[in-house]
PDB file of C-alpha atoms in Angstrom:
ATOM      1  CA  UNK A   1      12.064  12.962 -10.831  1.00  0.00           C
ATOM      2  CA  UNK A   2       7.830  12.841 -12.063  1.00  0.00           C
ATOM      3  CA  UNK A   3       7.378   9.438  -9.709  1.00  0.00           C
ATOM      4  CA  UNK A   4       8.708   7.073  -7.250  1.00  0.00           C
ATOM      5  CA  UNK A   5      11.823   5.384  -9.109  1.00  0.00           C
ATOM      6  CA  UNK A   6      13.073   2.286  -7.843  1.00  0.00           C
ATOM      7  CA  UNK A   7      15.835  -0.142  -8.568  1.00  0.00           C
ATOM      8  CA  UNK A   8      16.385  -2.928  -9.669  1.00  0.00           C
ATOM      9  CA  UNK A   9      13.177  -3.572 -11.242  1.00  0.00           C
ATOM     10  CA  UNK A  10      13.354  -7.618 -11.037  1.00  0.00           C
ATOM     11  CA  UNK A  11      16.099  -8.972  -9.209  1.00  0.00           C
ATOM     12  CA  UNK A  12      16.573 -13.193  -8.963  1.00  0.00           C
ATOM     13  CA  UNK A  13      19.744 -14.255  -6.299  1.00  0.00           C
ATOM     14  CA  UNK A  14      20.835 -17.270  -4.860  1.00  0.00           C
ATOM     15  CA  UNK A  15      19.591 -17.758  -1.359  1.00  0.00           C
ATOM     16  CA  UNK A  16      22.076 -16.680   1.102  1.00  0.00           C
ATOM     17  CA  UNK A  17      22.957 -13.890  -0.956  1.00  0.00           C
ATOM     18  CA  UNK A  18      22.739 -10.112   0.291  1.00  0.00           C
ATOM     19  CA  UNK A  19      20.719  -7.438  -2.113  1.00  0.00           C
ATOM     20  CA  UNK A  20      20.157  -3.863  -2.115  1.00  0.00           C
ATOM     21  CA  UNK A  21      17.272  -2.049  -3.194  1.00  0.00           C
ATOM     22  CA  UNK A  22      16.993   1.035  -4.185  1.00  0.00           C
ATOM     23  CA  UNK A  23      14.161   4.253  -3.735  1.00  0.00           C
ATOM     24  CA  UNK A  24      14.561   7.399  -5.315  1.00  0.00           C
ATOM     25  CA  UNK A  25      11.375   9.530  -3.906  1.00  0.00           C
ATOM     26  CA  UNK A  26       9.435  12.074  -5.277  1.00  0.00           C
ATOM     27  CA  UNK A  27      11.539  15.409  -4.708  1.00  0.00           C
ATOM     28  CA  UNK A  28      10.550  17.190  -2.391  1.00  0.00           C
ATOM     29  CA  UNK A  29       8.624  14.846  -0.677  1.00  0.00           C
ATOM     30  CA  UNK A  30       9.912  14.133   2.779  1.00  0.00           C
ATOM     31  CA  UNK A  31       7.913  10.852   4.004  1.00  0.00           C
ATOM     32  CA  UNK A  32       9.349   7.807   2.644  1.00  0.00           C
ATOM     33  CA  UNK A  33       7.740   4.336   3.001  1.00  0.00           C
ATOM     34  CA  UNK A  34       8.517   0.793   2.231  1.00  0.00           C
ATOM     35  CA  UNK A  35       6.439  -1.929   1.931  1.00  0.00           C
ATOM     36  CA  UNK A  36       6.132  -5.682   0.797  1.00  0.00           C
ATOM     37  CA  UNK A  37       3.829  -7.462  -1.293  1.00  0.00           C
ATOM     38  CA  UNK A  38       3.871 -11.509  -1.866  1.00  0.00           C
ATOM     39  CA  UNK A  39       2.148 -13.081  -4.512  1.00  0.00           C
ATOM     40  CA  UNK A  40      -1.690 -12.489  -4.319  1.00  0.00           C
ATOM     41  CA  UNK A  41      -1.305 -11.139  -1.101  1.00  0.00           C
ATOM     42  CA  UNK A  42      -2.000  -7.571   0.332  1.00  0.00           C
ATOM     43  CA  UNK A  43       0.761  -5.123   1.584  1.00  0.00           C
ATOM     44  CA  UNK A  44       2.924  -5.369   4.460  1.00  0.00           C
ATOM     45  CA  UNK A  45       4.047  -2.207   6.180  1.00  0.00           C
ATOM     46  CA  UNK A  46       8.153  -2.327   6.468  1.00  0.00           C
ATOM     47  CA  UNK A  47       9.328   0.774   7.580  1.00  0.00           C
ATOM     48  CA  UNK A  48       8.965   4.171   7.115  1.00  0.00           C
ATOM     49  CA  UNK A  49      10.999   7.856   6.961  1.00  0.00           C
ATOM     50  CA  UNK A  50      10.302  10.865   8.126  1.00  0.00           C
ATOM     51  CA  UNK A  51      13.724  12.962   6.519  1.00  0.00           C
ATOM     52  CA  UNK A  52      16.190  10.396   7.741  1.00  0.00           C
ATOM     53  CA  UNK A  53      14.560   9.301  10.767  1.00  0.00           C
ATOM     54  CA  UNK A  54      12.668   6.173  11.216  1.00  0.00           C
ATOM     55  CA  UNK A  55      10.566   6.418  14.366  1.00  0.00           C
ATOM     56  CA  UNK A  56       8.875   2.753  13.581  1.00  0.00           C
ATOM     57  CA  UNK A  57      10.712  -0.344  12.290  1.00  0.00           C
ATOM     58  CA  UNK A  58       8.659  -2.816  13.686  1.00  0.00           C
ATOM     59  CA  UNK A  59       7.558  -3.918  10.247  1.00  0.00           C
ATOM     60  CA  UNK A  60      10.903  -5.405   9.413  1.00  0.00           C
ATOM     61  CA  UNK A  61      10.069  -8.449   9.417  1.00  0.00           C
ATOM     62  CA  UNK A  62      13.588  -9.592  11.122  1.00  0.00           C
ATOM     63  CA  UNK A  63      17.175  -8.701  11.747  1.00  0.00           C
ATOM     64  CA  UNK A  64      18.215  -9.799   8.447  1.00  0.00           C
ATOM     65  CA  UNK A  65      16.161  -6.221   6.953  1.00  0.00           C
ATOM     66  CA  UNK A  66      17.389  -3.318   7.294  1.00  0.00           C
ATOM     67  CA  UNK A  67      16.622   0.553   5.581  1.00  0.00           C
ATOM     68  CA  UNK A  68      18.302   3.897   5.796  1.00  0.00           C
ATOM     69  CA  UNK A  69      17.572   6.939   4.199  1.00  0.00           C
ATOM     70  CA  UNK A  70      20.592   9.323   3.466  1.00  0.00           C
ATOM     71  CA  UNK A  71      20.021  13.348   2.550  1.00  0.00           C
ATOM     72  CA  UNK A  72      16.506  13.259   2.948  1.00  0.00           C
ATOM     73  CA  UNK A  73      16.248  11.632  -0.517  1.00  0.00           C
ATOM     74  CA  UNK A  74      17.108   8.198  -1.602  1.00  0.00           C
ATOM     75  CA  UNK A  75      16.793   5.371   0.645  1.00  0.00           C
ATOM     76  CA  UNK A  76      18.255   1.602   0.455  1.00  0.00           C
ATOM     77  CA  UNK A  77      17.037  -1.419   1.651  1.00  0.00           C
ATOM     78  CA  UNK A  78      18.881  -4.306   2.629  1.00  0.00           C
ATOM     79  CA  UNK A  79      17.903  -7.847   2.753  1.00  0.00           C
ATOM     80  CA  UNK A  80      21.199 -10.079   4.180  1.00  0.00           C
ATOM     81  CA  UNK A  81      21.278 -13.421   4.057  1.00  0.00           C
ATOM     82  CA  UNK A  82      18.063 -14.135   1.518  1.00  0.00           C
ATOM     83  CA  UNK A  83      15.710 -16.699   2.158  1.00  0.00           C
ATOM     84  CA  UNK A  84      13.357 -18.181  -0.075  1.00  0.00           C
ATOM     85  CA  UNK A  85      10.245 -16.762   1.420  1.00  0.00           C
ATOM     86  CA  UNK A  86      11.837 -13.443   1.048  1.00  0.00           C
ATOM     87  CA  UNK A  87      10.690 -13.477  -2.656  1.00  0.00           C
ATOM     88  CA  UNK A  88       7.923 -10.923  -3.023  1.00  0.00           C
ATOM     89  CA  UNK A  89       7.804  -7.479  -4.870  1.00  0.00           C
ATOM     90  CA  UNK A  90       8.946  -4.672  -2.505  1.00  0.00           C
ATOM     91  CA  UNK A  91       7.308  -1.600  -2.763  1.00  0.00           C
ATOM     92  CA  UNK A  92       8.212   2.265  -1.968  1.00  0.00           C
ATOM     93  CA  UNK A  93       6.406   5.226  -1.617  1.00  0.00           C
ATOM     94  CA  UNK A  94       6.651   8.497  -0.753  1.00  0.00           C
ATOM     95  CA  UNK A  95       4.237  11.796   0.616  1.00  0.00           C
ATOM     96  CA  UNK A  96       5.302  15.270   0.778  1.00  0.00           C
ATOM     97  CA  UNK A  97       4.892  15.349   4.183  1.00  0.00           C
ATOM     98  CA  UNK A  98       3.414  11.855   6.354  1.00  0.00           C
ATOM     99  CA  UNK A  99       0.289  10.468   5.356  1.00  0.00           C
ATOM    100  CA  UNK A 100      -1.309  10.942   8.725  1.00  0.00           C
ATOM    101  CA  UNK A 101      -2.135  14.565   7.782  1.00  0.00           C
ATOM    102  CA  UNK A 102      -3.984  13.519   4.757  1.00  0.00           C
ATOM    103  CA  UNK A 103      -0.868  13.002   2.448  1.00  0.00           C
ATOM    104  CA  UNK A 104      -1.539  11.147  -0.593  1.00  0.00           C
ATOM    105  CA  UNK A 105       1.126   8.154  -0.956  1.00  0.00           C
ATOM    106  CA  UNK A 106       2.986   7.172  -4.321  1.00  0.00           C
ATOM    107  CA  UNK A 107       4.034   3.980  -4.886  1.00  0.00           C
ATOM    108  CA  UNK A 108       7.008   3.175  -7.554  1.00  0.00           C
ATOM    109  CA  UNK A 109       6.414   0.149  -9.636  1.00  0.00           C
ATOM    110  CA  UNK A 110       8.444  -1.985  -7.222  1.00  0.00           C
ATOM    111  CA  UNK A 111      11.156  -4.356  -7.074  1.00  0.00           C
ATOM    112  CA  UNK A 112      10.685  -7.960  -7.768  1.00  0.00           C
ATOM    113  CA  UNK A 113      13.020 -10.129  -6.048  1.00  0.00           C
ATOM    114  CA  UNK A 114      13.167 -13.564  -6.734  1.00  0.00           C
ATOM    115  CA  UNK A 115      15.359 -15.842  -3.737  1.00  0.00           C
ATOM    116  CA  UNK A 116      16.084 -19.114  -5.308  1.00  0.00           C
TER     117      UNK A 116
ATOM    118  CA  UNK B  82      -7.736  -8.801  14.559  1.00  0.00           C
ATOM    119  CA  UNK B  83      -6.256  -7.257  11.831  1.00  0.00           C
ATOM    120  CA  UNK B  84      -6.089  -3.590  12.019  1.00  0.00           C
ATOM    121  CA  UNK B  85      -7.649  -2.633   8.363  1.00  0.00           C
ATOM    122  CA  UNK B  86      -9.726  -5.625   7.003  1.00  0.00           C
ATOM    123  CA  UNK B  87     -11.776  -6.534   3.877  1.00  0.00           C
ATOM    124  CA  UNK B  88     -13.735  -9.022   2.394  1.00  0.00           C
ATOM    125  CA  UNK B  89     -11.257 -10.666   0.015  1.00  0.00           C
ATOM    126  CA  UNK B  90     -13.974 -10.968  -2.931  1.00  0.00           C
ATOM    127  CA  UNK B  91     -13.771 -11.651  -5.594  1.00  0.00           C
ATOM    128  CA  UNK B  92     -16.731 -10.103  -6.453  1.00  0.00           C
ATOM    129  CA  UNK B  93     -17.908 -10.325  -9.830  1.00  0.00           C
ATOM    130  CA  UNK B  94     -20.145  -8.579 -11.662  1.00  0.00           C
ATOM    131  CA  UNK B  95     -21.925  -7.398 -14.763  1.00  0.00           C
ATOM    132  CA  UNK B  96     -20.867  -4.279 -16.813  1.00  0.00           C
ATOM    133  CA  UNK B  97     -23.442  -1.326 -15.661  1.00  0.00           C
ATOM    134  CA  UNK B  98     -23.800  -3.079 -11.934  1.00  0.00           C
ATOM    135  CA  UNK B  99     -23.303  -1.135  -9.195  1.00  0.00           C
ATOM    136  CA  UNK B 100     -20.781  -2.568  -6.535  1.00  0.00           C
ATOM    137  CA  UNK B 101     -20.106  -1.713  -2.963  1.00  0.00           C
ATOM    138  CA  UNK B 102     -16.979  -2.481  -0.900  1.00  0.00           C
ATOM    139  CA  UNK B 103     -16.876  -2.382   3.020  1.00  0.00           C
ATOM    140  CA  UNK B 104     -13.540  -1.969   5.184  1.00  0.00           C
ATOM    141  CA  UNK B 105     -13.431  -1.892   8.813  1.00  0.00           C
ATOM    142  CA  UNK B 106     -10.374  -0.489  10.865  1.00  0.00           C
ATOM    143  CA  UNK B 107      -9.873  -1.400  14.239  1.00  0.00           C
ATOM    144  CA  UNK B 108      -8.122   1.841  15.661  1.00  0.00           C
ATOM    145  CA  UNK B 109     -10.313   4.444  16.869  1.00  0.00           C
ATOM    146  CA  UNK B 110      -7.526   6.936  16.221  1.00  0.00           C
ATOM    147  CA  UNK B 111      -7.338   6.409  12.933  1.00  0.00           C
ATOM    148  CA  UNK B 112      -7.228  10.130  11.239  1.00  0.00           C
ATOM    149  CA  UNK B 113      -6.980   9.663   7.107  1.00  0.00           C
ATOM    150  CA  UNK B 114      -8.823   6.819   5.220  1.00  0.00           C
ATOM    151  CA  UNK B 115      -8.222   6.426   1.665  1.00  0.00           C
ATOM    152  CA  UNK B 116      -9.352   3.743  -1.162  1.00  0.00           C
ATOM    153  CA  UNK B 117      -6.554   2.836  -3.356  1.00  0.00           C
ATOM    154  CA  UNK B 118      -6.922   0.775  -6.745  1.00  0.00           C
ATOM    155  CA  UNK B 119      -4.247  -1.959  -7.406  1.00  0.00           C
ATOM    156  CA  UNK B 120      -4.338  -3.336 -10.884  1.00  0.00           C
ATOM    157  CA  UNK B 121      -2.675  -7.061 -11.698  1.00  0.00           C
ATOM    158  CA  UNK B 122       1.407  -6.514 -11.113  1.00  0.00           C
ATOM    159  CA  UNK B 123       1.181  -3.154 -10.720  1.00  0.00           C
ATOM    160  CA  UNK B 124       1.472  -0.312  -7.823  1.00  0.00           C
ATOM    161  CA  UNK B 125      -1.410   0.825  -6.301  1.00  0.00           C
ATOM    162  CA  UNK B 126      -2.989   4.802  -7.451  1.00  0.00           C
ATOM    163  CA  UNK B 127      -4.992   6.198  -4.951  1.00  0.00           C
ATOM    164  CA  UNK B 128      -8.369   6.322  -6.353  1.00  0.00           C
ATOM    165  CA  UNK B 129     -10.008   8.710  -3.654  1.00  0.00           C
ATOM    166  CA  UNK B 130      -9.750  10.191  -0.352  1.00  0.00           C
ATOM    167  CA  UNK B 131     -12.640   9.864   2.490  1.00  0.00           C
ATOM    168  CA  UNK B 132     -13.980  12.081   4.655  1.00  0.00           C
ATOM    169  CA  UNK B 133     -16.671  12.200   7.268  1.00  0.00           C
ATOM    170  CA  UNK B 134     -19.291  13.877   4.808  1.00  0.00           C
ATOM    171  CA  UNK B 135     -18.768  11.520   2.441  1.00  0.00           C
ATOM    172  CA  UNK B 136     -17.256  12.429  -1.818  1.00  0.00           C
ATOM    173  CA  UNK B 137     -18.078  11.376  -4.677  1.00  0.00           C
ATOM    174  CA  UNK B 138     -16.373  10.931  -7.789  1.00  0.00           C
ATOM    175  CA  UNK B 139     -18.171  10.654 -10.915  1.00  0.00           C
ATOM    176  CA  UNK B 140     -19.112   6.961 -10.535  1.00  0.00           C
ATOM    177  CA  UNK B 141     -17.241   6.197  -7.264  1.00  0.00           C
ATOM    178  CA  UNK B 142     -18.706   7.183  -4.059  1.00  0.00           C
ATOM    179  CA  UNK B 143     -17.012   7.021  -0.892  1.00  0.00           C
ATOM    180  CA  UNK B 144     -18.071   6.948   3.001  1.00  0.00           C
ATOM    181  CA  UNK B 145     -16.836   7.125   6.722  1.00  0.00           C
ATOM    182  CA  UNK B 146     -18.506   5.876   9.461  1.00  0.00           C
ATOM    183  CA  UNK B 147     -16.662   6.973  12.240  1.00  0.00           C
ATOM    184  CA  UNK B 148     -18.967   5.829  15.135  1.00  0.00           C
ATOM    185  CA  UNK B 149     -18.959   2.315  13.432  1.00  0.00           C
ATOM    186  CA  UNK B 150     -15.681   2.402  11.924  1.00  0.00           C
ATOM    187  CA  UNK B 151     -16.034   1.614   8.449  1.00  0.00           C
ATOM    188  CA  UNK B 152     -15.366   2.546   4.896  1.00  0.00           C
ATOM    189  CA  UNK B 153     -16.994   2.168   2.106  1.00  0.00           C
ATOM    190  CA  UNK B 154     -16.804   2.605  -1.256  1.00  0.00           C
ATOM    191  CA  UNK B 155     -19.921   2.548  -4.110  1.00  0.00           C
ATOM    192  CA  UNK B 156     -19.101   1.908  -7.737  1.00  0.00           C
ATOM    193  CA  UNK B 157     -22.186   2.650  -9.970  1.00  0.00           C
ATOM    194  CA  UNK B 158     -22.460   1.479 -13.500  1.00  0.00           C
ATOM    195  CA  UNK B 159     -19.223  -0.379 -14.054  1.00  0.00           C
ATOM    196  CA  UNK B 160     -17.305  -0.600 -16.595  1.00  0.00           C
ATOM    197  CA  UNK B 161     -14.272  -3.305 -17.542  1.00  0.00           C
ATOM    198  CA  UNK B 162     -11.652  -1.009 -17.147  1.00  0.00           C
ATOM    199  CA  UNK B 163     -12.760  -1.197 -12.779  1.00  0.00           C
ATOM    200  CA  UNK B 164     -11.557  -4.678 -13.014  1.00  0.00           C
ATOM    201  CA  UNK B 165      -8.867  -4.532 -10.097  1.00  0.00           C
ATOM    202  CA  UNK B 166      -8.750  -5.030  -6.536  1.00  0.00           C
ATOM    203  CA  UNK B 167      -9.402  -1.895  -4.225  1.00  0.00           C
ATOM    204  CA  UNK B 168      -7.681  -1.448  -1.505  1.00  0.00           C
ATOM    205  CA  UNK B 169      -8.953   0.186   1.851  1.00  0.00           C
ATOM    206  CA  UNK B 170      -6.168   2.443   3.745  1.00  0.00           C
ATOM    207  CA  UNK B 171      -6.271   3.773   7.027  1.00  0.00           C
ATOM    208  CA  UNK B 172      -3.285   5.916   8.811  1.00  0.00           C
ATOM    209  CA  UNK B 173      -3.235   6.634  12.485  1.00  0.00           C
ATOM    210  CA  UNK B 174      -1.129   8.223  14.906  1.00  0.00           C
ATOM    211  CA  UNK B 175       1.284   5.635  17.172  1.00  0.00           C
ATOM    212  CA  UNK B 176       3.953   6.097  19.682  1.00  0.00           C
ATOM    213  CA  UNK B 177       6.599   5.671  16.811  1.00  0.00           C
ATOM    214  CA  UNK B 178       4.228   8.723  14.653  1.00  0.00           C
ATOM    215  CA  UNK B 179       1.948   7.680  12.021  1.00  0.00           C
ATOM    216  CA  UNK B 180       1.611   4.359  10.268  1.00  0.00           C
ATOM    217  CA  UNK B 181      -0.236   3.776   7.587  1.00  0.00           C
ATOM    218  CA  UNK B 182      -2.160   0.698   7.137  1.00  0.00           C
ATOM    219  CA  UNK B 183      -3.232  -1.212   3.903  1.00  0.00           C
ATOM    220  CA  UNK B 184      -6.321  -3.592   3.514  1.00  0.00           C
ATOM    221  CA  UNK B 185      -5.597  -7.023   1.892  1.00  0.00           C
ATOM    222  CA  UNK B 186      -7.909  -5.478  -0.812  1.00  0.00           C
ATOM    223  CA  UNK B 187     -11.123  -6.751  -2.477  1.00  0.00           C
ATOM    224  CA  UNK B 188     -10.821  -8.190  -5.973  1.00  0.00           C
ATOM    225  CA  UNK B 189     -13.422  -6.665  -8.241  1.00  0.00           C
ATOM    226  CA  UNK B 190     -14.115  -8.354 -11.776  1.00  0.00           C
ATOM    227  CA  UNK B 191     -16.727  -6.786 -14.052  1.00  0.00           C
ATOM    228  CA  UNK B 192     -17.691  -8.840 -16.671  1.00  0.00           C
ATOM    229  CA  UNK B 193     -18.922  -8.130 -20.350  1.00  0.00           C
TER     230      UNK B 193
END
């Protein structure tokens, strides 16, 4: 596709729930990042792909989050168990190749997830 | 210490002011630096790149300081439409490959 598409745009669930958020890349591009953003706050680093391999996941912020990325493409993220303070918008990006070699990032308009 | 950090702002200004952000990283292996604009509830656009001589952009002027480590970014003659909050972006090599780092960001208003 042109951008970063990601889905569902807003999502609102019951706390306790499980959800599933979606990242369609840039094609092409083969870095994949997610991130998280609460209200007024800056961005947290998640997790990020390189193809289908994650070499750092110490961003998740517990064992309740989990990603994978399948085909080099699309990627899923998985809150179980949602708790309130999970409620932020959650934000991914992708590079054609990882930022560290000067790779400009592009963020899709994000997921809003509401816990309540 | 956090690893990329800015002065929270906001900062807010006149329209025709000029403006300058700072952002200091904390790794000194830190390889790309980038400012990104955020506007309100949306996704942050990379607004420019940084490198050690320095870039400009029309109004936007941007500088490394290696040796110090620090950013910064100049906006010159501001207009409302650079009401957003800027964020500073650093990526640097770790044992799990590269991570990339956002600033909190610095809230800019400029004011009719």
């Amino acid at each position: 596709g042109a951008g970063v598409s990601q889905s569902p745009s807003n999502k609102v669930t019951e706390k306790g729930k499980d959800v599933e958020l979606r990242c369609d890349p840039i094609s092409g591009h083969t870095a994949l990042y997610w991130y998280r953003q609460s209200l007024g706050q800056g961005l947290e680093f998640l997790i990020y792909f390189q193809g289908n391999s994650a070499p750092d996941k110490s961003g998740l912020p517990s064992d309740r989050f989990s990603a994978e990325r399948t085909g080099g493409s699309v990627s899923t993220l998985t809150i179980q168990r949602t708790q309130q303070e999970d409620s932020a918008v959650y934000l991914c990006a992708s590079s054609l190749a990882l930022a560290g070699s000067g790779n400009t990032i592009y963020f899709g308009e994000g997921s809003w997830l509401t816990v309540v | 210490r956090k690893e990329v950090e800015q002065d929270p702002g906001p900062f807010n200004v006149p329209e025709g002011a000029t403006v300058a952000f700072n952002c200091t990283y904390s790794n000194s292996a830190s390889q790309s630096f980038f400012w990104y604009r955020q506007d309100c509830r949306k996704e942050p656009k990379l607004l420019m790149s940084v490198y050690s001589s320095g870039n400009e952009d029309g109004r936007f002027t941007a500088q490394l300081n290696r040796a110090s480590q620090y950013i910064s970014l100049l906006i010159r003659d501001s207009k409302l439409s650079d009401s957003a909050t800027y964020l500073c972006v650093v990526t640097a090599r770790n044992t799990g490959g590269f991570k990339t780092i956002f600033g909190a960001g610095t809230r800019l208003f400029v004011k009719a």
